PDB file of C-alpha atoms in Angstrom:
ATOM      1  CA  UNK A  89     -27.556 -49.112 -54.176  1.00  0.00           C
ATOM      2  CA  UNK A  90     -30.956 -50.739 -53.566  1.00  0.00           C
ATOM      3  CA  UNK A  91     -32.204 -54.308 -53.804  1.00  0.00           C
ATOM      4  CA  UNK A  92     -35.894 -55.278 -53.763  1.00  0.00           C
ATOM      5  CA  UNK A  93     -36.731 -58.810 -52.624  1.00  0.00           C
ATOM      6  CA  UNK A  94     -39.587 -60.995 -51.356  1.00  0.00           C
ATOM      7  CA  UNK A  95     -39.464 -62.806 -48.027  1.00  0.00           C
ATOM      8  CA  UNK A  96     -41.896 -65.048 -46.167  1.00  0.00           C
ATOM      9  CA  UNK A  97     -40.943 -64.079 -42.624  1.00  0.00           C
ATOM     10  CA  UNK A  98     -44.374 -63.112 -41.243  1.00  0.00           C
ATOM     11  CA  UNK A  99     -46.740 -65.776 -42.609  1.00  0.00           C
ATOM     12  CA  UNK A 100     -47.035 -64.680 -46.230  1.00  0.00           C
ATOM     13  CA  UNK A 101     -44.744 -63.294 -48.924  1.00  0.00           C
ATOM     14  CA  UNK A 102     -44.068 -59.561 -48.548  1.00  0.00           C
ATOM     15  CA  UNK A 103     -41.675 -57.206 -50.329  1.00  0.00           C
ATOM     16  CA  UNK A 104     -38.661 -55.516 -48.778  1.00  0.00           C
ATOM     17  CA  UNK A 105     -35.929 -53.187 -49.961  1.00  0.00           C
ATOM     18  CA  UNK A 106     -32.314 -53.347 -48.835  1.00  0.00           C
ATOM     19  CA  UNK A 107     -30.575 -49.991 -49.061  1.00  0.00           C
ATOM     20  CA  UNK A 108     -26.797 -49.882 -48.836  1.00  0.00           C
ATOM     21  CA  UNK A 109     -25.785 -46.551 -47.426  1.00  0.00           C
ATOM     22  CA  UNK A 110     -23.138 -46.178 -44.758  1.00  0.00           C
ATOM     23  CA  UNK A 111     -25.075 -48.886 -42.902  1.00  0.00           C
ATOM     24  CA  UNK A 112     -27.385 -51.420 -44.609  1.00  0.00           C
ATOM     25  CA  UNK A 113     -31.100 -50.821 -43.939  1.00  0.00           C
ATOM     26  CA  UNK A 114     -34.082 -53.092 -44.704  1.00  0.00           C
ATOM     27  CA  UNK A 115     -37.451 -51.421 -45.327  1.00  0.00           C
ATOM     28  CA  UNK A 116     -40.722 -53.359 -45.577  1.00  0.00           C
ATOM     29  CA  UNK A 117     -42.531 -52.209 -48.740  1.00  0.00           C
ATOM     30  CA  UNK A 118     -45.799 -54.176 -48.523  1.00  0.00           C
ATOM     31  CA  UNK A 119     -48.101 -55.293 -45.743  1.00  0.00           C
ATOM     32  CA  UNK A 120     -50.993 -57.054 -47.447  1.00  0.00           C
ATOM     33  CA  UNK A 121     -52.903 -60.233 -46.587  1.00  0.00           C
ATOM     34  CA  UNK A 122     -52.036 -61.588 -50.050  1.00  0.00           C
ATOM     35  CA  UNK A 123     -48.654 -62.819 -51.291  1.00  0.00           C
ATOM     36  CA  UNK A 124     -46.395 -60.485 -53.293  1.00  0.00           C
ATOM     37  CA  UNK A 125     -43.521 -61.768 -55.435  1.00  0.00           C
ATOM     38  CA  UNK A 126     -40.899 -61.067 -58.132  1.00  0.00           C
ATOM     39  CA  UNK A 127     -40.181 -57.379 -57.509  1.00  0.00           C
ATOM     40  CA  UNK A 128     -38.197 -55.501 -60.151  1.00  0.00           C
ATOM     41  CA  UNK A 129     -37.302 -51.862 -60.695  1.00  0.00           C
ATOM     42  CA  UNK A 130     -38.611 -49.874 -63.644  1.00  0.00           C
ATOM     43  CA  UNK A 131     -35.919 -48.788 -66.101  1.00  0.00           C
ATOM     44  CA  UNK A 132     -35.807 -45.276 -64.605  1.00  0.00           C
ATOM     45  CA  UNK A 133     -35.641 -46.646 -61.039  1.00  0.00           C
ATOM     46  CA  UNK A 134     -38.676 -44.597 -59.980  1.00  0.00           C
ATOM     47  CA  UNK A 135     -40.917 -47.580 -59.146  1.00  0.00           C
ATOM     48  CA  UNK A 136     -40.933 -51.265 -58.274  1.00  0.00           C
ATOM     49  CA  UNK A 137     -43.311 -53.593 -60.130  1.00  0.00           C
ATOM     50  CA  UNK A 138     -44.366 -56.941 -58.675  1.00  0.00           C
ATOM     51  CA  UNK A 139     -46.976 -59.691 -58.768  1.00  0.00           C
ATOM     52  CA  UNK A 140     -49.705 -59.878 -56.136  1.00  0.00           C
ATOM     53  CA  UNK A 141     -52.311 -62.576 -55.408  1.00  0.00           C
ATOM     54  CA  UNK A 142     -55.367 -60.349 -54.941  1.00  0.00           C
ATOM     55  CA  UNK A 143     -59.001 -61.419 -54.482  1.00  0.00           C
ATOM     56  CA  UNK A 144     -59.451 -60.743 -58.218  1.00  0.00           C
ATOM     57  CA  UNK A 145     -56.605 -63.119 -59.035  1.00  0.00           C
ATOM     58  CA  UNK A 146     -52.960 -62.409 -59.851  1.00  0.00           C
ATOM     59  CA  UNK A 147     -52.321 -58.717 -60.548  1.00  0.00           C
ATOM     60  CA  UNK A 148     -49.355 -56.647 -61.653  1.00  0.00           C
ATOM     61  CA  UNK A 149     -48.855 -53.979 -58.989  1.00  0.00           C
ATOM     62  CA  UNK A 150     -46.490 -51.062 -58.617  1.00  0.00           C
ATOM     63  CA  UNK A 151     -44.943 -49.044 -55.829  1.00  0.00           C
ATOM     64  CA  UNK A 152     -43.742 -45.567 -56.675  1.00  0.00           C
ATOM     65  CA  UNK A 153     -40.634 -44.966 -54.621  1.00  0.00           C
ATOM     66  CA  UNK A 154     -41.998 -41.486 -53.903  1.00  0.00           C
ATOM     67  CA  UNK A 155     -45.027 -42.753 -51.927  1.00  0.00           C
ATOM     68  CA  UNK A 156     -47.832 -43.761 -54.325  1.00  0.00           C
ATOM     69  CA  UNK A 157     -49.040 -47.333 -55.096  1.00  0.00           C
ATOM     70  CA  UNK A 158     -51.320 -48.406 -57.962  1.00  0.00           C
ATOM     71  CA  UNK A 159     -52.747 -51.474 -59.650  1.00  0.00           C
ATOM     72  CA  UNK A 160     -51.429 -51.334 -63.195  1.00  0.00           C
ATOM     73  CA  UNK A 161     -54.206 -53.151 -65.047  1.00  0.00           C
TER      74      UNK A 161
END
């Protein structure tokens, strides 16, 4: 079981994932100067999509849960 969420604990909004294994673990997914928000899993669970306030304006971004990140537009 995994839960993606946004938190403003270090000055701006970043994304985290809570994994419930034998012991809960929180992993920081983003570390950008811009804010990230509204994470949600793709239907196959292979990626997390989210909004990001980039220098070009708001963008839809994605994090592949296997290590690759892309701008989707």
